[in-house]
mmCIF file of C-alpha atoms in Angstrom:
data_model
loop_
_atom_site.group_PDB
_atom_site.id
_atom_site.type_symbol
_atom_site.label_atom_id
_atom_site.label_comp_id
_atom_site.label_asym_id
_atom_site.label_seq_id
_atom_site.Cartn_x
_atom_site.Cartn_y
_atom_site.Cartn_z
ATOM 1 C CA MET M 112 -65.507 -23.233 -1.643
ATOM 2 C CA LYS M 113 -61.961 -22.357 -3.942
ATOM 3 C CA SER M 114 -62.933 -24.726 -6.398
ATOM 4 C CA LEU M 115 -66.041 -22.795 -6.882
ATOM 5 C CA ALA M 116 -65.367 -20.336 -7.198
ATOM 6 C CA GLY M 117 -62.403 -21.000 -8.915
ATOM 7 C CA ALA M 118 -65.381 -22.419 -10.765
ATOM 8 C CA LEU M 119 -67.581 -19.576 -11.382
ATOM 9 C CA LEU M 120 -64.544 -17.431 -12.806
ATOM 10 C CA LEU M 121 -63.450 -19.345 -15.647
ATOM 11 C CA SER M 122 -67.796 -19.383 -16.769
ATOM 12 C CA LEU M 123 -67.657 -15.640 -16.258
ATOM 13 C CA ALA M 124 -64.448 -15.249 -19.027
ATOM 14 C CA CYS M 125 -66.164 -18.023 -21.141
ATOM 15 C CA MET M 126 -68.486 -15.627 -22.059
ATOM 16 C CA PRO M 127 -69.644 -13.158 -24.760
ATOM 17 C CA ALA M 128 -70.216 -9.613 -23.422
ATOM 18 C CA ALA M 129 -72.327 -8.047 -21.670
ATOM 19 C CA PRO M 130 -74.336 -5.363 -23.590
ATOM 20 C CA ALA M 131 -75.916 -2.303 -22.341
ATOM 21 C CA ALA M 132 -78.923 -2.183 -20.810
ATOM 22 C CA GLU M 133 -81.238 -0.165 -23.569
ATOM 23 C CA CYS M 134 -81.404 3.455 -23.810
ATOM 24 C CA PRO M 135 -84.242 5.234 -24.396
ATOM 25 C CA ARG M 136 -82.488 8.249 -25.938
ATOM 26 C CA LYS M 137 -81.884 6.290 -29.435
ATOM 27 C CA ASP M 138 -78.808 8.941 -30.045
ATOM 28 C CA ALA M 139 -77.579 8.670 -26.580
ATOM 29 C CA LEU M 140 -74.162 7.611 -26.024
ATOM 30 C CA GLY M 141 -75.630 4.378 -24.254
ATOM 31 C CA THR M 142 -72.972 1.786 -21.878
ATOM 32 C CA SER M 143 -71.542 -0.158 -24.997
ATOM 33 C CA ARG M 144 -70.336 -3.820 -22.130
ATOM 34 C CA VAL M 145 -69.987 -4.303 -19.314
ATOM 35 C CA LEU M 146 -66.664 -6.118 -17.387
ATOM 36 C CA ALA M 147 -66.135 -7.864 -14.706
ATOM 37 C CA VAL M 148 -63.189 -7.201 -13.126
ATOM 38 C CA ASP M 149 -61.403 -10.809 -11.188
ATOM 39 C CA ALA M 150 -59.273 -8.998 -8.583
ATOM 40 C CA ALA M 151 -57.190 -11.983 -8.545
ATOM 41 C CA THR M 152 -56.043 -12.114 -11.831
ATOM 42 C CA TRP M 153 -56.131 -8.364 -12.308
ATOM 43 C CA PRO M 154 -55.507 -7.255 -8.766
ATOM 44 C CA GLN M 155 -53.535 -3.397 -9.687
ATOM 45 C CA THR M 156 -54.372 -1.921 -12.566
ATOM 46 C CA GLY M 157 -53.778 1.937 -14.448
ATOM 47 C CA LEU M 158 -50.978 3.606 -15.780
ATOM 48 C CA MET M 159 -50.634 6.193 -13.665
ATOM 49 C CA SER M 160 -49.367 3.647 -11.197
ATOM 50 C CA PHE M 161 -49.054 0.559 -12.577
ATOM 51 C CA PRO M 162 -47.175 -1.297 -15.849
ATOM 52 C CA GLN M 163 -51.104 -2.879 -16.449
ATOM 53 C CA SER M 164 -54.518 -1.613 -17.036
ATOM 54 C CA LEU M 165 -57.389 -3.472 -17.447
ATOM 55 C CA PRO M 166 -57.327 -4.956 -21.981
ATOM 56 C CA LEU M 167 -59.617 -2.259 -23.277
ATOM 57 C CA GLU M 168 -60.639 -1.949 -27.354
ATOM 58 C CA ASP M 169 -59.720 0.987 -29.073
ATOM 59 C CA HIS M 170 -61.921 4.286 -28.630
ATOM 60 C CA GLU M 171 -63.133 1.969 -24.961
ATOM 61 C CA VAL M 172 -63.601 4.217 -22.042
ATOM 62 C CA VAL M 173 -64.292 3.439 -18.630
ATOM 63 C CA LEU M 174 -65.420 6.675 -16.079
ATOM 64 C CA THR M 175 -64.861 6.871 -12.861
ATOM 65 C CA PHE M 176 -65.658 9.334 -10.135
ATOM 66 C CA ASP M 177 -63.541 9.710 -6.855
ATOM 67 C CA ASP M 178 -64.449 11.770 -3.068
ATOM 68 C CA GLY M 179 -68.345 11.020 -3.829
ATOM 69 C CA PRO M 180 -70.489 11.248 -2.473
ATOM 70 C CA SER M 181 -71.403 15.382 -2.457
ATOM 71 C CA PRO M 182 -74.161 16.655 -1.914
ATOM 72 C CA ALA M 183 -72.944 20.012 -3.668
ATOM 73 C CA THR M 184 -72.919 18.700 -7.150
ATOM 74 C CA ASN M 185 -74.458 14.421 -7.488
ATOM 75 C CA ALA M 186 -76.989 15.614 -8.463
ATOM 76 C CA ASP M 187 -75.738 17.046 -11.213
ATOM 77 C CA VAL M 188 -73.668 14.392 -12.211
ATOM 78 C CA LEU M 189 -76.091 11.047 -12.501
ATOM 79 C CA ALA M 190 -78.288 13.753 -14.861
ATOM 80 C CA ALA M 191 -75.209 13.921 -16.592
ATOM 81 C CA LEU M 192 -74.576 9.561 -16.382
ATOM 82 C CA ALA M 193 -78.613 8.792 -17.321
ATOM 83 C CA HIS M 194 -79.454 11.646 -19.848
ATOM 84 C CA GLU M 195 -76.495 10.107 -21.989
ATOM 85 C CA CYS M 196 -77.429 6.016 -20.549
ATOM 86 C CA VAL M 197 -73.939 5.878 -18.983
ATOM 87 C CA ARG M 198 -72.672 3.677 -15.937
ATOM 88 C CA ALA M 199 -69.307 4.964 -14.160
ATOM 89 C CA THR M 200 -67.390 3.679 -10.656
ATOM 90 C CA PHE M 201 -67.269 5.922 -7.660
ATOM 91 C CA PHE M 202 -64.950 5.762 -5.688
ATOM 92 C CA LEU M 203 -66.424 7.324 -1.867
ATOM 93 C CA ILE M 204 -64.789 8.877 1.399
ATOM 94 C CA GLY M 205 -66.227 6.639 4.020
ATOM 95 C CA LYS M 206 -66.867 9.479 6.614
ATOM 96 C CA THR M 207 -68.963 10.642 3.375
ATOM 97 C CA ALA M 208 -70.647 8.506 2.647
ATOM 98 C CA SER M 209 -71.451 7.448 6.434
ATOM 99 C CA GLU M 210 -72.836 11.210 6.380
ATOM 100 C CA HIS M 211 -75.249 11.139 3.053
ATOM 101 C CA PRO M 212 -76.050 7.712 2.672
ATOM 102 C CA ASP M 213 -79.258 8.663 0.843
ATOM 103 C CA LEU M 214 -76.492 9.910 -1.174
ATOM 104 C CA VAL M 215 -74.856 6.626 -1.897
ATOM 105 C CA LYS M 216 -78.683 4.257 -2.245
ATOM 106 C CA ARG M 217 -79.265 7.044 -5.065
ATOM 107 C CA ILE M 218 -75.856 6.226 -6.803
ATOM 108 C CA ALA M 219 -76.496 2.513 -6.877
ATOM 109 C CA ALA M 220 -79.883 3.414 -7.397
ATOM 110 C CA ALA M 221 -78.943 4.913 -11.096
ATOM 111 C CA GLY M 222 -76.766 0.950 -11.888
ATOM 112 C CA HIS M 223 -73.340 2.441 -11.587
ATOM 113 C CA THR M 224 -70.831 0.703 -9.261
ATOM 114 C CA ILE M 225 -69.980 1.332 -5.736
ATOM 115 C CA GLY M 226 -65.718 1.072 -4.885
ATOM 116 C CA HIS M 227 -63.857 2.565 -2.246
ATOM 117 C CA HIS M 228 -61.133 5.544 -1.377
ATOM 118 C CA SER M 229 -61.066 5.178 2.645
ATOM 119 C CA TRP M 230 -62.412 6.832 5.634
ATOM 120 C CA SER M 231 -61.274 10.541 5.009
ATOM 121 C CA HIS M 232 -58.754 10.867 2.645
ATOM 122 C CA ASN M 233 -55.245 11.366 4.089
ATOM 123 C CA ASN M 234 -52.073 9.685 2.749
ATOM 124 C CA LEU M 235 -51.664 6.267 3.175
ATOM 125 C CA LYS M 236 -48.329 6.285 2.801
ATOM 126 C CA TYR M 237 -47.563 8.739 5.490
ATOM 127 C CA MET M 238 -49.465 6.020 7.858
ATOM 128 C CA SER M 239 -48.724 3.852 10.529
ATOM 129 C CA GLY M 240 -49.185 0.140 8.844
ATOM 130 C CA GLU M 241 -51.350 0.170 11.872
ATOM 131 C CA ASP M 242 -53.505 3.832 11.156
ATOM 132 C CA ALA M 243 -53.413 2.669 6.665
ATOM 133 C CA ALA M 244 -55.253 -0.493 7.924
ATOM 134 C CA GLY M 245 -57.449 1.688 10.054
ATOM 135 C CA GLU M 246 -58.744 4.084 7.800
ATOM 136 C CA ILE M 247 -58.863 1.549 4.207
ATOM 137 C CA ASP M 248 -61.433 -0.266 6.607
ATOM 138 C CA LYS M 249 -62.843 2.326 8.459
ATOM 139 C CA GLY M 250 -63.948 3.191 4.744
ATOM 140 C CA ILE M 251 -64.937 0.293 4.053
ATOM 141 C CA ALA M 252 -68.093 -0.688 6.641
ATOM 142 C CA ALA M 253 -68.658 3.389 6.384
ATOM 143 C CA VAL M 254 -69.143 2.566 3.191
ATOM 144 C CA GLU M 255 -71.301 -1.135 3.341
ATOM 145 C CA GLN M 256 -73.194 1.100 6.359
ATOM 146 C CA ALA M 257 -74.773 3.325 4.042
ATOM 147 C CA LEU M 258 -75.116 1.130 1.463
ATOM 148 C CA HIS M 259 -76.140 -1.811 2.696
ATOM 149 C CA GLY M 260 -76.923 -0.952 6.525
ATOM 150 C CA VAL M 261 -74.634 -3.521 8.281
ATOM 151 C CA SER M 262 -70.864 -2.134 8.666
ATOM 152 C CA THR M 263 -67.999 -4.488 7.504
ATOM 153 C CA THR M 264 -65.291 -4.778 6.212
ATOM 154 C CA VAL M 265 -66.157 -7.164 3.686
ATOM 155 C CA PRO M 266 -66.873 -5.115 0.161
ATOM 156 C CA SER M 267 -69.625 -6.160 -1.676
ATOM 157 C CA THR M 268 -67.692 -4.482 -4.566
ATOM 158 C CA PRO M 269 -63.825 -5.535 -3.649
ATOM 159 C CA PHE M 270 -62.395 -1.754 -5.995
ATOM 160 C CA PHE M 271 -60.044 0.569 -4.161
ATOM 161 C CA ARG M 272 -58.691 3.968 -5.076
ATOM 162 C CA TYR M 273 -55.723 5.499 -2.818
ATOM 163 C CA PRO M 274 -56.306 9.022 -1.523
ATOM 164 C CA PHE M 275 -53.663 10.328 -4.166
ATOM 165 C CA PHE M 276 -52.767 6.756 -6.160
ATOM 166 C CA GLU M 277 -49.885 7.404 -2.794
ATOM 167 C CA MET M 278 -49.136 3.734 -1.093
ATOM 168 C CA THR M 279 -47.397 1.240 0.868
ATOM 169 C CA GLN M 280 -45.941 -2.365 0.135
ATOM 170 C CA ALA M 281 -47.492 -3.461 2.849
ATOM 171 C CA THR M 282 -51.345 -2.157 2.274
ATOM 172 C CA LEU M 283 -51.192 -3.769 -1.331
ATOM 173 C CA ASP M 284 -50.752 -6.741 -0.302
ATOM 174 C CA ASN M 285 -53.617 -6.467 2.683
ATOM 175 C CA LEU M 286 -55.093 -6.050 0.013
ATOM 176 C CA GLN M 287 -54.407 -8.536 -2.498
ATOM 177 C CA LYS M 288 -54.222 -11.369 -0.023
ATOM 178 C CA ARG M 289 -58.744 -10.014 0.435
ATOM 179 C CA ASN M 290 -58.945 -9.833 -3.375
ATOM 180 C CA ILE M 291 -59.766 -6.475 -2.612
ATOM 181 C CA ALA M 292 -58.950 -4.847 -7.008
ATOM 182 C CA VAL M 293 -57.105 -1.652 -5.987
ATOM 183 C CA PHE M 294 -57.958 0.516 -9.242
ATOM 184 C CA GLY M 295 -55.169 3.309 -10.685
ATOM 185 C CA ALA M 296 -56.619 5.500 -13.694
ATOM 186 C CA ASP M 297 -55.378 5.367 -17.290
ATOM 187 C CA LEU M 298 -55.806 9.706 -17.906
ATOM 188 C CA ALA M 299 -57.278 12.075 -15.556
ATOM 189 C CA ALA M 300 -58.765 15.792 -16.235
ATOM 190 C CA ASP M 301 -56.902 17.088 -12.947
ATOM 191 C CA ASP M 302 -59.926 18.158 -11.707
ATOM 192 C CA TRP M 303 -58.582 18.985 -8.434
ATOM 193 C CA LEU M 304 -56.639 22.341 -9.775
ATOM 194 C CA GLN M 305 -58.877 25.279 -10.061
ATOM 195 C CA MET M 306 -60.163 25.260 -14.353
ATOM 196 C CA LYS M 307 -63.052 26.624 -16.434
ATOM 197 C CA PRO M 308 -65.153 24.136 -17.665
ATOM 198 C CA GLU M 309 -63.901 24.788 -20.643
ATOM 199 C CA ASP M 310 -60.327 24.209 -20.390
ATOM 200 C CA GLU M 311 -61.292 20.847 -18.711
ATOM 201 C CA LEU M 312 -62.382 19.704 -21.346
ATOM 202 C CA LYS M 313 -59.711 20.505 -24.305
ATOM 203 C CA LEU M 314 -57.219 19.727 -21.692
ATOM 204 C CA LEU M 315 -59.758 15.655 -20.801
ATOM 205 C CA THR M 316 -60.053 15.282 -24.750
ATOM 206 C CA GLN M 317 -56.045 16.090 -25.133
ATOM 207 C CA ARG M 318 -54.622 13.546 -23.072
ATOM 208 C CA LEU M 319 -58.336 11.138 -23.808
ATOM 209 C CA ASN M 320 -56.820 11.602 -28.188
ATOM 210 C CA ALA M 321 -53.046 10.978 -27.306
ATOM 211 C CA ALA M 322 -53.788 7.400 -25.235
ATOM 212 C CA GLY M 323 -57.127 6.024 -27.101
ATOM 213 C CA LYS M 324 -58.582 4.943 -24.571
ATOM 214 C CA GLY M 325 -57.981 3.423 -20.072
ATOM 215 C CA VAL M 326 -59.405 4.785 -17.301
ATOM 216 C CA ILE M 327 -60.752 7.715 -16.244
ATOM 217 C CA LEU M 328 -60.365 9.459 -13.388
ATOM 218 C CA LEU M 329 -62.184 11.707 -12.282
ATOM 219 C CA HIS M 330 -63.662 14.367 -9.056
ATOM 220 C CA ASP M 331 -67.151 14.228 -8.182
ATOM 221 C CA PRO M 332 -67.477 16.937 -6.032
ATOM 222 C CA ALA M 333 -65.187 19.276 -8.404
ATOM 223 C CA ARG M 334 -68.518 21.708 -9.954
ATOM 224 C CA GLN M 335 -66.054 22.416 -12.870
ATOM 225 C CA THR M 336 -66.542 18.405 -13.799
ATOM 226 C CA ALA M 337 -69.771 18.547 -12.837
ATOM 227 C CA ALA M 338 -70.575 21.779 -15.429
ATOM 228 C CA MET M 339 -68.182 19.912 -18.138
ATOM 229 C CA LEU M 340 -69.626 16.580 -17.734
ATOM 230 C CA PRO M 341 -72.302 16.322 -20.852
ATOM 231 C CA ALA M 342 -70.053 18.163 -23.606
ATOM 232 C CA PHE M 343 -66.964 15.583 -22.632
ATOM 233 C CA LEU M 344 -70.394 12.975 -22.909
ATOM 234 C CA ARG M 345 -71.483 14.134 -26.396
ATOM 235 C CA TYR M 346 -67.584 14.507 -28.013
ATOM 236 C CA LEU M 347 -67.475 10.581 -26.544
ATOM 237 C CA ARG M 348 -70.414 10.411 -28.384
ATOM 238 C CA ASP M 349 -69.646 12.006 -31.740
ATOM 239 C CA ASN M 350 -65.868 10.772 -31.657
ATOM 240 C CA GLY M 351 -66.634 7.399 -32.068
ATOM 241 C CA TYR M 352 -65.642 6.731 -28.409
ATOM 242 C CA ARG M 353 -67.831 3.878 -26.180
ATOM 243 C CA VAL M 354 -68.295 3.383 -22.336
ATOM 244 C CA VAL M 355 -67.051 0.877 -19.949
ATOM 245 C CA HIS M 356 -68.669 -0.725 -16.719
ATOM 246 C CA LEU M 357 -67.528 -2.049 -14.507
ATOM 247 C CA VAL M 358 -68.667 -4.730 -12.107
ATOM 248 C CA PRO M 359 -66.829 -7.506 -9.379
ATOM 249 C CA ALA M 360 -66.580 -10.266 -11.285
ATOM 250 C CA ILE M 361 -67.796 -12.865 -8.096
ATOM 251 C CA ALA M 362 -70.780 -10.966 -8.008
ATOM 252 C CA ALA M 363 -71.752 -10.199 -12.036
ATOM 253 C CA ALA M 364 -73.725 -12.714 -14.751
ATOM 254 C CA GLY M 365 -72.861 -12.739 -17.649
ATOM 255 C CA THR M 366 -70.817 -10.146 -18.881
ATOM 256 C CA THR M 367 -67.107 -10.628 -20.217
ATOM 257 C CA THR M 368 -64.093 -11.390 -16.723
ATOM 258 C CA ALA M 369 -60.755 -8.894 -17.451
ATOM 259 C CA HIS M 370 -59.075 -12.050 -17.649
ATOM 260 C CA LYS M 371 -55.303 -12.034 -17.936
ATOM 261 C CA LYS M 372 -54.314 -13.821 -21.772
#
């Protein structure tokens, strides 16, 4: 079984980039390619937390949304992404997913990737080892139940992001053993702070221009982000940025696997 999985990952690594699906609006930003992330070789990424990020080219970005699904804002976020034919990754809170399974299914049906963000967004760094592990597994099980109707701690998409980017070595080691990739981010919009949408747009574009590329952290429940998102996507389009969609390597076919050179 291990040799078969290894052969699969090797074959994925050799495949060309998968282009975005055809978009009916020819002037839309679109999704430029799909990148399959191999958790075995990229267990921890994101320059805000770790020494390395994903192998993105200049002017490539990955859009990620935390803390959903939010009934107040998710429809606006999905509409903005759909209008520009863009696919993103949503790191969902288990408790909220269990309360709004219809929203979880709607995110997945739109073609976005669904990752995991704990059960209740507690700070795992200050919990006991047993409680932190339970918070992770309960969150995974709730999202899987909402998405697939099966409560399991084996995630269909093995992507996890720590609340507050706060972590312990014990939980990191456990996630790595389970082949679950841990995502930080390369830059953030700071949308956990109250600000006007135009101020958030200015802050985010300044940071992006300084970095030139990267995994971007946004929040699904942030009203200012939902209001800012259409303008940000137009900014990406007008300034030559390209959106990359992340998927897990083990479930991918015909995509580029993110692997170390």
